[in-house]
Amino acid sequence: MNSIEISHLTKKFGNFVSVDNISFNVKKGEIFGFLGANGAGKSTTIRMLCGILAPTSGDATVNGFSITKETEKVKKSIGYMSQKFSLYDDLTVGENIDFFGGVYGLYGAQLKARKEWTLEISDLKGKENLLTGSLPGGIKQRLALGTAVIHKPAILFLDEPTSGVDPISRRNFWDLINTLSSDGTTLLVTTHYLEEAEFCHNIMLINAGKIIAGGTSKELKSKFIKGKILEIESNNPVTLMEDFTALPFINDISIFGKKLHLFVNELYPGDEQLRKIAYTKYESEIISVNQITPTLEDVFIHLLEGSHVK
Ligand SMILES: Nc1ncnc2c1ncn2[C@@H]1O[C@H](COP(=O)(O)OP(=O)(O)OP(=O)(O)O)[C@@H](O)[C@H]1O
Ligand SMILES: [Mg+2]
């Protein structure tokens, strides 16, 4: 069963096409990663799916409701944590929770129960009189998540919820995301942290408004990374990267700090031969060669920087 079905969705701002004829589905209860570089069209897509921004053409259903014809029903089905946190810094924790609870139509005993829950998941029990603006980033983000789901929506949109928070808080935040998903909530999440994308059940990659790849992390890796990936360390990786591009057994090269990732094909002559070629042909010493398992970063760099691909 699909929670979201997107069909030929397009958004233009003047002549500029921000979202270009995209179509895909999101299954009920899954954590769906919507990934792409800055300006790719992620937030614009989310705003259309939340019923905040009207598409130029195309349509989508969210929880079975059309985003163009049943906007109010869509809004009742969803929670949305926008890229800039939606909380009011000058309200206390308790006031923010009451405010969002009220916006979503909660009151009385129900609001009280959900308020307790929100305080609990944000580690803010007994601290509802603190000013929201004074909270540490990780806590504030959990509070923002709590208020976004205070009305128990079927579908939750999280637009870069973890940007700018420390790794431990990010890990804790993902535990919360997993709990919501196990309870049946559908989550569409954007992130620039590709290690977080590994936690998603399904991934869609958007670039310049167009969908360029989709699938599980495993599917993407096996589809786009053929052959082996070797990580090599050398004394001059940048020049070696340029020199190696011409070699017939190398399909693609990416640089990761001081290391290079070589995508080699069946012509690869072996580690010793590689060292020899580097040394005799290019006067470069290779310090180490290790075969690595591909990461999503390898996949995305490969897809987005097609210029190195032969
Ligand atoms: N209201 C607007 N008017 C004009 N152009 C816009 C508007 N909103 C977005 N854009 C443009 O549409 C493109 C996609 O923007 P969007 O915010 O959806 O990207 P994004 O993938 O969310 O990027 P980021 O990772 O930086 O948040 C960008 O080039 C942006 O400048
Ligand atoms: Mg964005």
mmCIF file of C-alpha atoms and ligand atoms in Angstrom:
data_model
loop_
_atom_site.group_PDB
_atom_site.id
_atom_site.type_symbol
_atom_site.label_atom_id
_atom_site.label_comp_id
_atom_site.label_asym_id
_atom_site.label_seq_id
_atom_site.Cartn_x
_atom_site.Cartn_y
_atom_site.Cartn_z
ATOM 1 C CA MET A 1 0.000 0.000 0.000
ATOM 2 C CA ASN A 2 1.313 3.429 -0.930
ATOM 3 C CA SER A 3 1.116 6.445 1.375
ATOM 4 C CA ILE A 4 2.334 8.825 -1.309
ATOM 5 C CA GLU A 5 1.930 8.525 -5.085
ATOM 6 C CA ILE A 6 3.588 11.208 -7.171
ATOM 7 C CA SER A 7 2.714 11.550 -10.822
ATOM 8 C CA HIS A 8 4.520 13.895 -13.231
ATOM 9 C CA LEU A 9 4.887 16.562 -10.575
ATOM 10 C CA THR A 10 6.418 19.806 -11.888
ATOM 11 C CA LYS A 11 7.087 23.194 -10.345
ATOM 12 C CA LYS A 12 8.276 26.191 -12.302
ATOM 13 C CA PHE A 13 9.272 29.570 -10.884
ATOM 14 C CA GLY A 14 8.977 31.824 -13.925
ATOM 15 C CA ASN A 15 10.972 30.029 -16.601
ATOM 16 C CA PHE A 16 13.057 28.123 -14.076
ATOM 17 C CA VAL A 17 12.058 24.479 -13.632
ATOM 18 C CA SER A 18 12.675 23.640 -9.982
ATOM 19 C CA VAL A 19 10.977 20.211 -10.010
ATOM 20 C CA ASP A 20 10.866 18.551 -13.404
ATOM 21 C CA ASN A 21 8.211 15.920 -14.074
ATOM 22 C CA ILE A 22 8.965 13.581 -11.182
ATOM 23 C CA SER A 23 7.036 10.386 -10.411
ATOM 24 C CA PHE A 24 7.511 7.865 -7.612
ATOM 25 C CA ASN A 25 5.676 6.123 -4.754
ATOM 26 C CA VAL A 26 6.332 5.890 -1.047
ATOM 27 C CA LYS A 27 5.037 2.779 0.753
ATOM 28 C CA LYS A 28 3.138 2.924 4.020
ATOM 29 C CA GLY A 29 5.366 2.774 7.088
ATOM 30 C CA GLU A 30 8.652 3.127 5.251
ATOM 31 C CA ILE A 31 11.473 5.541 5.884
ATOM 32 C CA PHE A 32 12.020 7.106 2.514
ATOM 33 C CA GLY A 33 15.210 9.081 1.846
ATOM 34 C CA PHE A 34 14.880 11.921 -0.628
ATOM 35 C CA LEU A 35 18.394 12.967 -1.487
ATOM 36 C CA GLY A 36 20.139 15.475 -3.691
ATOM 37 C CA ALA A 37 22.611 18.356 -3.690
ATOM 38 C CA ASN A 38 21.742 21.943 -2.692
ATOM 39 C CA GLY A 39 19.091 23.379 -4.964
ATOM 40 C CA ALA A 40 18.108 19.957 -6.389
ATOM 41 C CA GLY A 41 14.400 20.519 -5.679
ATOM 42 C CA LYS A 42 13.847 18.536 -2.440
ATOM 43 C CA SER A 43 12.225 21.263 -0.336
ATOM 44 C CA THR A 44 10.095 22.433 -3.251
ATOM 45 C CA THR A 45 8.788 18.874 -3.707
ATOM 46 C CA ILE A 46 8.041 18.515 0.009
ATOM 47 C CA ARG A 47 6.204 21.837 0.104
ATOM 48 C CA MET A 48 4.011 20.661 -2.793
ATOM 49 C CA LEU A 49 3.342 17.327 -1.049
ATOM 50 C CA CYS A 50 2.316 19.167 2.125
ATOM 51 C CA GLY A 51 -0.223 21.225 0.197
ATOM 52 C CA ILE A 52 1.606 24.498 0.884
ATOM 53 C CA LEU A 53 2.793 25.143 -2.672
ATOM 54 C CA ALA A 54 0.664 24.513 -5.758
ATOM 55 C CA PRO A 55 2.334 22.465 -8.503
ATOM 56 C CA THR A 56 2.629 23.935 -12.007
ATOM 57 C CA SER A 57 1.507 20.581 -13.420
ATOM 58 C CA GLY A 58 1.145 16.967 -12.363
ATOM 59 C CA ASP A 59 -0.406 15.736 -9.151
ATOM 60 C CA ALA A 60 0.205 13.515 -6.144
ATOM 61 C CA THR A 61 -1.863 11.733 -3.567
ATOM 62 C CA VAL A 62 -0.846 11.887 0.076
ATOM 63 C CA ASN A 63 -2.699 9.450 2.336
ATOM 64 C CA GLY A 64 -5.063 8.936 -0.611
ATOM 65 C CA PHE A 65 -5.877 12.647 -1.028
ATOM 66 C CA SER A 66 -4.973 14.766 -4.041
ATOM 67 C CA ILE A 67 -2.549 17.608 -3.250
ATOM 68 C CA THR A 68 -4.245 19.807 -5.849
ATOM 69 C CA LYS A 69 -7.900 19.027 -5.113
ATOM 70 C CA GLU A 70 -8.012 17.977 -1.451
ATOM 71 C CA THR A 71 -5.395 20.223 0.129
ATOM 72 C CA GLU A 72 -7.169 20.483 3.494
ATOM 73 C CA LYS A 73 -7.441 16.690 3.840
ATOM 74 C CA VAL A 74 -3.758 16.383 2.929
ATOM 75 C CA LYS A 75 -2.827 18.889 5.638
ATOM 76 C CA LYS A 76 -4.780 16.890 8.247
ATOM 77 C CA SER A 77 -2.902 13.704 7.311
ATOM 78 C CA ILE A 78 0.614 15.004 7.668
ATOM 79 C CA GLY A 79 3.249 16.416 9.973
ATOM 80 C CA TYR A 80 5.952 18.657 8.585
ATOM 81 C CA MET A 81 9.275 19.694 10.041
ATOM 82 C CA SER A 82 10.564 22.352 7.697
ATOM 83 C CA GLN A 83 14.205 22.960 6.885
ATOM 84 C CA LYS A 84 14.248 25.896 9.265
ATOM 85 C CA PHE A 85 12.887 24.664 12.593
ATOM 86 C CA SER A 86 9.304 25.620 13.052
ATOM 87 C CA LEU A 87 9.460 26.315 16.803
ATOM 88 C CA TYR A 88 9.132 29.764 18.331
ATOM 89 C CA ASP A 89 12.359 30.648 20.136
ATOM 90 C CA ASP A 90 10.682 33.270 22.316
ATOM 91 C CA LEU A 91 8.067 30.850 23.681
ATOM 92 C CA THR A 92 8.749 28.355 26.444
ATOM 93 C CA VAL A 93 8.863 24.625 25.701
ATOM 94 C CA GLY A 94 5.360 24.166 27.143
ATOM 95 C CA GLU A 95 3.944 27.101 25.180
ATOM 96 C CA ASN A 96 5.336 25.736 21.924
ATOM 97 C CA ILE A 97 3.760 22.344 22.573
ATOM 98 C CA ASP A 98 0.404 23.927 23.490
ATOM 99 C CA PHE A 99 0.562 26.124 20.400
ATOM 100 C CA PHE A 100 1.200 23.291 17.951
ATOM 101 C CA GLY A 101 -1.245 21.001 19.746
ATOM 102 C CA GLY A 102 -3.867 23.739 19.306
ATOM 103 C CA VAL A 103 -3.023 24.229 15.622
ATOM 104 C CA TYR A 104 -3.594 20.505 15.104
ATOM 105 C CA GLY A 105 -6.904 20.582 16.986
ATOM 106 C CA LEU A 106 -5.866 18.884 20.245
ATOM 107 C CA TYR A 107 -7.240 19.956 23.614
ATOM 108 C CA GLY A 108 -8.063 18.681 27.079
ATOM 109 C CA ALA A 109 -6.897 15.238 28.156
ATOM 110 C CA GLN A 110 -5.654 14.342 24.692
ATOM 111 C CA LEU A 111 -3.410 17.416 24.520
ATOM 112 C CA LYS A 112 -2.157 16.707 28.022
ATOM 113 C CA ALA A 113 -1.205 13.133 27.146
ATOM 114 C CA ARG A 114 0.556 14.129 23.939
ATOM 115 C CA LYS A 115 2.333 16.964 25.748
ATOM 116 C CA GLU A 116 3.740 14.449 28.243
ATOM 117 C CA TRP A 117 4.863 12.251 25.381
ATOM 118 C CA THR A 118 6.540 15.167 23.553
ATOM 119 C CA LEU A 119 8.365 16.254 26.718
ATOM 120 C CA GLU A 120 9.518 12.702 27.257
ATOM 121 C CA ILE A 121 10.904 12.080 23.775
ATOM 122 C CA SER A 122 12.698 15.432 23.838
ATOM 123 C CA ASP A 123 14.290 14.801 27.246
ATOM 124 C CA LEU A 124 12.471 17.850 28.583
ATOM 125 C CA LYS A 125 10.358 16.357 31.368
ATOM 126 C CA GLY A 126 9.924 18.933 34.114
ATOM 127 C CA LYS A 127 11.568 21.598 31.963
ATOM 128 C CA GLU A 128 8.565 23.009 30.185
ATOM 129 C CA ASN A 129 9.256 26.517 31.464
ATOM 130 C CA LEU A 130 12.626 26.778 29.697
ATOM 131 C CA LEU A 131 12.820 29.241 26.848
ATOM 132 C CA THR A 132 12.935 27.286 23.575
ATOM 133 C CA GLY A 133 15.663 29.527 22.133
ATOM 134 C CA SER A 134 18.002 28.498 24.959
ATOM 135 C CA LEU A 135 17.858 24.755 24.215
ATOM 136 C CA PRO A 136 20.823 22.852 22.709
ATOM 137 C CA GLY A 137 20.385 22.022 19.004
ATOM 138 C CA GLY A 138 19.804 18.278 19.461
ATOM 139 C CA ILE A 139 17.097 18.767 22.108
ATOM 140 C CA LYS A 140 15.387 21.521 20.145
ATOM 141 C CA GLN A 141 15.275 19.264 17.132
ATOM 142 C CA ARG A 142 13.584 16.480 19.108
ATOM 143 C CA LEU A 143 11.065 18.972 20.435
ATOM 144 C CA ALA A 144 10.400 20.126 16.855
ATOM 145 C CA LEU A 145 9.843 16.504 15.844
ATOM 146 C CA GLY A 146 7.516 15.942 18.808
ATOM 147 C CA THR A 147 5.379 18.961 17.900
ATOM 148 C CA ALA A 148 5.302 17.859 14.229
ATOM 149 C CA VAL A 149 3.757 14.506 15.226
ATOM 150 C CA ILE A 150 1.735 15.656 18.231
ATOM 151 C CA HIS A 151 -1.508 14.852 16.342
ATOM 152 C CA LYS A 152 -0.195 11.387 15.267
ATOM 153 C CA PRO A 153 -0.197 12.031 11.516
ATOM 154 C CA ALA A 154 -0.073 9.111 9.082
ATOM 155 C CA ILE A 155 2.773 10.723 7.146
ATOM 156 C CA LEU A 156 5.666 12.825 8.369
ATOM 157 C CA PHE A 157 7.882 15.034 6.211
ATOM 158 C CA LEU A 158 11.284 15.859 7.668
ATOM 159 C CA ASP A 159 13.310 18.347 5.638
ATOM 160 C CA GLU A 160 16.952 18.109 6.713
ATOM 161 C CA PRO A 161 16.027 17.500 10.337
ATOM 162 C CA THR A 162 19.565 16.711 11.446
ATOM 163 C CA SER A 163 21.556 19.457 9.770
ATOM 164 C CA GLY A 164 23.974 21.155 12.116
ATOM 165 C CA VAL A 165 23.578 18.836 15.101
ATOM 166 C CA ASP A 166 26.253 16.649 16.642
ATOM 167 C CA PRO A 167 26.645 12.944 15.722
ATOM 168 C CA ILE A 168 25.278 11.587 19.023
ATOM 169 C CA SER A 169 22.133 13.729 18.773
ATOM 170 C CA ARG A 170 21.763 12.658 15.163
ATOM 171 C CA ARG A 171 21.985 9.002 16.177
ATOM 172 C CA ASN A 172 19.349 9.526 18.907
ATOM 173 C CA PHE A 173 17.143 11.349 16.439
ATOM 174 C CA TRP A 174 17.310 8.396 14.051
ATOM 175 C CA ASP A 175 16.248 6.085 16.883
ATOM 176 C CA LEU A 176 13.122 8.218 17.156
ATOM 177 C CA ILE A 177 12.542 8.080 13.413
ATOM 178 C CA ASN A 178 12.804 4.285 13.558
ATOM 179 C CA THR A 179 10.319 4.102 16.430
ATOM 180 C CA LEU A 180 7.794 6.196 14.493
ATOM 181 C CA SER A 181 8.261 4.013 11.429
ATOM 182 C CA SER A 182 7.761 0.789 13.432
ATOM 183 C CA ASP A 183 4.545 2.288 14.771
ATOM 184 C CA GLY A 184 3.296 2.622 11.171
ATOM 185 C CA THR A 185 4.094 6.275 10.382
ATOM 186 C CA THR A 186 5.405 6.889 6.867
ATOM 187 C CA LEU A 187 8.450 9.157 6.845
ATOM 188 C CA LEU A 188 9.912 11.099 3.957
ATOM 189 C CA VAL A 189 13.280 12.487 5.024
ATOM 190 C CA THR A 190 15.885 14.628 3.312
ATOM 191 C CA THR A 191 19.457 14.688 4.507
ATOM 192 C CA HIS A 192 22.908 15.619 3.302
ATOM 193 C CA TYR A 193 24.467 12.972 5.554
ATOM 194 C CA LEU A 194 24.749 9.921 3.358
ATOM 195 C CA GLU A 195 25.479 7.599 6.255
ATOM 196 C CA GLU A 196 21.960 8.485 7.433
ATOM 197 C CA ALA A 197 20.563 7.508 4.054
ATOM 198 C CA GLU A 198 21.766 3.966 4.872
ATOM 199 C CA PHE A 199 19.000 3.861 7.515
ATOM 200 C CA CYS A 200 16.309 4.497 4.873
ATOM 201 C CA HIS A 201 14.282 1.600 3.462
ATOM 202 C CA ASN A 202 14.155 3.270 0.063
ATOM 203 C CA ILE A 203 16.059 6.119 -1.540
ATOM 204 C CA MET A 204 15.340 8.480 -4.402
ATOM 205 C CA LEU A 205 18.045 10.726 -5.804
ATOM 206 C CA ILE A 206 17.055 14.023 -7.396
ATOM 207 C CA ASN A 207 19.365 16.292 -9.373
ATOM 208 C CA ALA A 208 18.474 19.617 -10.991
ATOM 209 C CA GLY A 209 14.784 18.827 -10.509
ATOM 210 C CA LYS A 210 14.943 15.382 -12.141
ATOM 211 C CA ILE A 211 14.915 11.919 -10.564
ATOM 212 C CA ILE A 212 18.165 10.223 -11.525
ATOM 213 C CA ALA A 213 18.127 6.994 -9.498
ATOM 214 C CA GLY A 214 16.093 5.130 -6.906
ATOM 215 C CA GLY A 215 16.005 1.922 -4.909
ATOM 216 C CA THR A 216 17.343 0.442 -1.706
ATOM 217 C CA SER A 217 20.904 1.249 -0.707
ATOM 218 C CA LYS A 218 21.905 -2.291 -1.681
ATOM 219 C CA GLU A 219 20.178 -2.061 -5.080
ATOM 220 C CA LEU A 220 21.790 1.286 -5.862
ATOM 221 C CA LYS A 221 25.231 -0.034 -5.003
ATOM 222 C CA SER A 222 24.932 -3.168 -7.090
ATOM 223 C CA LYS A 223 23.340 -1.317 -10.006
ATOM 224 C CA PHE A 224 25.804 1.532 -10.271
ATOM 225 C CA ILE A 225 29.020 0.164 -8.844
ATOM 226 C CA LYS A 226 30.327 -2.559 -11.142
ATOM 227 C CA GLY A 227 33.539 -4.376 -10.324
ATOM 228 C CA LYS A 228 35.706 -3.643 -7.322
ATOM 229 C CA ILE A 229 36.464 -0.448 -5.466
ATOM 230 C CA LEU A 230 40.002 -0.022 -4.227
ATOM 231 C CA GLU A 231 40.972 2.602 -1.741
ATOM 232 C CA ILE A 232 44.541 3.695 -2.232
ATOM 233 C CA GLU A 233 46.727 5.983 -0.239
ATOM 234 C CA SER A 234 49.558 7.737 -2.003
ATOM 235 C CA ASN A 235 51.958 10.613 -1.465
ATOM 236 C CA ASN A 236 50.342 12.677 -4.245
ATOM 237 C CA PRO A 237 46.693 11.654 -4.709
ATOM 238 C CA VAL A 238 45.640 14.668 -6.790
ATOM 239 C CA THR A 239 48.193 14.204 -9.573
ATOM 240 C CA LEU A 240 47.745 10.449 -9.408
ATOM 241 C CA MET A 241 44.018 10.915 -9.910
ATOM 242 C CA GLU A 242 44.681 12.780 -13.168
ATOM 243 C CA ASP A 243 47.317 10.276 -14.326
ATOM 244 C CA PHE A 244 45.261 7.187 -13.527
ATOM 245 C CA THR A 245 42.179 8.369 -15.415
ATOM 246 C CA ALA A 246 43.770 7.212 -18.679
ATOM 247 C CA LEU A 247 44.419 3.634 -17.537
ATOM 248 C CA PRO A 248 42.175 1.046 -19.225
ATOM 249 C CA PHE A 249 41.450 -0.952 -16.052
ATOM 250 C CA ILE A 250 40.076 2.070 -14.183
ATOM 251 C CA ASN A 251 36.449 3.006 -14.830
ATOM 252 C CA ASP A 252 36.204 5.903 -12.447
ATOM 253 C CA ILE A 253 38.136 7.680 -9.697
ATOM 254 C CA SER A 254 36.948 9.783 -6.768
ATOM 255 C CA ILE A 255 39.021 11.556 -4.182
ATOM 256 C CA PHE A 256 38.246 11.276 -0.445
ATOM 257 C CA GLY A 257 40.626 13.479 1.500
ATOM 258 C CA LYS A 258 44.088 11.996 1.028
ATOM 259 C CA LYS A 259 42.728 8.785 -0.421
ATOM 260 C CA LEU A 260 41.518 7.785 -3.864
ATOM 261 C CA HIS A 261 38.742 5.360 -4.659
ATOM 262 C CA LEU A 262 39.463 3.487 -7.877
ATOM 263 C CA PHE A 263 36.565 1.752 -9.584
ATOM 264 C CA VAL A 264 38.404 -1.008 -11.405
ATOM 265 C CA ASN A 265 37.157 -3.431 -14.045
ATOM 266 C CA GLU A 266 38.091 -6.989 -15.012
ATOM 267 C CA LEU A 267 41.335 -5.784 -16.630
ATOM 268 C CA TYR A 268 42.759 -4.889 -13.209
ATOM 269 C CA PRO A 269 46.232 -6.448 -13.112
ATOM 270 C CA GLY A 270 46.580 -6.743 -9.304
ATOM 271 C CA ASP A 271 47.917 -4.600 -6.482
ATOM 272 C CA GLU A 272 51.612 -5.195 -7.166
ATOM 273 C CA GLN A 273 51.267 -4.246 -10.805
ATOM 274 C CA LEU A 274 49.331 -1.119 -9.788
ATOM 275 C CA ARG A 275 52.148 -0.033 -7.498
ATOM 276 C CA LYS A 276 54.653 -0.686 -10.285
ATOM 277 C CA ILE A 277 52.701 1.356 -12.830
ATOM 278 C CA ALA A 278 52.316 4.233 -10.379
ATOM 279 C CA TYR A 279 55.998 4.187 -9.549
ATOM 280 C CA THR A 280 57.593 3.688 -12.971
ATOM 281 C CA LYS A 281 55.096 5.605 -15.062
ATOM 282 C CA TYR A 282 54.125 8.440 -12.761
ATOM 283 C CA GLU A 283 56.848 8.473 -10.063
ATOM 284 C CA SER A 284 54.163 8.097 -7.399
ATOM 285 C CA GLU A 285 54.455 5.850 -4.426
ATOM 286 C CA ILE A 286 51.335 3.981 -3.373
ATOM 287 C CA ILE A 287 51.379 3.525 0.373
ATOM 288 C CA SER A 288 48.442 1.145 0.663
ATOM 289 C CA VAL A 289 45.773 -0.598 -1.414
ATOM 290 C CA ASN A 290 42.598 -1.955 0.189
ATOM 291 C CA GLN A 291 39.439 -3.302 -1.342
ATOM 292 C CA ILE A 292 36.419 -1.563 0.206
ATOM 293 C CA THR A 293 32.694 -2.079 0.164
ATOM 294 C CA PRO A 294 30.980 0.746 -1.699
ATOM 295 C CA THR A 295 29.168 3.446 0.248
ATOM 296 C CA LEU A 296 26.223 5.511 -0.939
ATOM 297 C CA GLU A 297 28.711 8.348 -1.267
ATOM 298 C CA ASP A 298 30.545 6.313 -3.915
ATOM 299 C CA VAL A 299 27.267 5.753 -5.750
ATOM 300 C CA PHE A 300 26.241 9.408 -5.662
ATOM 301 C CA ILE A 301 29.609 10.802 -6.640
ATOM 302 C CA HIS A 302 29.635 8.330 -9.502
ATOM 303 C CA LEU A 303 26.138 9.428 -10.597
ATOM 304 C CA LEU A 304 26.557 13.159 -10.066
ATOM 305 C CA GLU A 305 30.072 13.609 -11.420
ATOM 306 C CA GLY A 306 29.607 11.756 -14.661
ATOM 307 C CA SER A 307 32.638 13.523 -16.104
ATOM 308 C CA HIS A 308 35.055 10.910 -14.754
ATOM 309 C CA VAL A 309 33.015 8.020 -16.041
ATOM 310 C CA LYS A 310 34.272 6.329 -19.155
HETATM 311 N N1 LIG B 1 10.052 30.644 -4.358
HETATM 312 C C1 LIG B 1 11.034 30.435 -5.245
HETATM 313 N N2 LIG B 1 11.251 31.278 -6.284
HETATM 314 C C2 LIG B 1 12.231 31.045 -7.176
HETATM 315 N N3 LIG B 1 13.058 29.980 -7.145
HETATM 316 C C3 LIG B 1 12.893 29.104 -6.139
HETATM 317 C C4 LIG B 1 11.876 29.279 -5.138
HETATM 318 N N4 LIG B 1 11.955 28.241 -4.265
HETATM 319 C C5 LIG B 1 12.977 27.472 -4.706
HETATM 320 N N5 LIG B 1 13.537 27.981 -5.820
HETATM 321 C C6 LIG B 1 14.645 27.407 -6.578
HETATM 322 O O1 LIG B 1 14.350 26.063 -6.897
HETATM 323 C C7 LIG B 1 15.525 25.259 -6.792
HETATM 324 C C8 LIG B 1 15.261 24.124 -5.856
HETATM 325 O O2 LIG B 1 15.177 24.637 -4.535
HETATM 326 P P1 LIG B 1 14.905 23.716 -3.275
HETATM 327 O O3 LIG B 1 14.859 24.610 -2.099
HETATM 328 O O4 LIG B 1 13.731 22.855 -3.549
HETATM 329 O O5 LIG B 1 16.219 22.815 -3.253
HETATM 330 P P2 LIG B 1 16.698 21.770 -2.156
HETATM 331 O O6 LIG B 1 16.958 20.487 -2.880
HETATM 332 O O7 LIG B 1 15.776 21.749 -1.011
HETATM 333 O O8 LIG B 1 18.117 22.394 -1.715
HETATM 334 P P3 LIG B 1 18.843 22.417 -0.272
HETATM 335 O O9 LIG B 1 19.539 21.105 -0.138
HETATM 336 O O10 LIG B 1 19.810 23.545 -0.399
HETATM 337 O O11 LIG B 1 17.800 22.675 0.771
HETATM 338 C C9 LIG B 1 16.650 26.185 -6.365
HETATM 339 O O12 LIG B 1 17.390 26.573 -7.507
HETATM 340 C C10 LIG B 1 15.926 27.353 -5.746
HETATM 341 O O13 LIG B 1 16.676 28.534 -5.882
HETATM 342 MG MG MG B 2 15.925 22.218 0.923
#
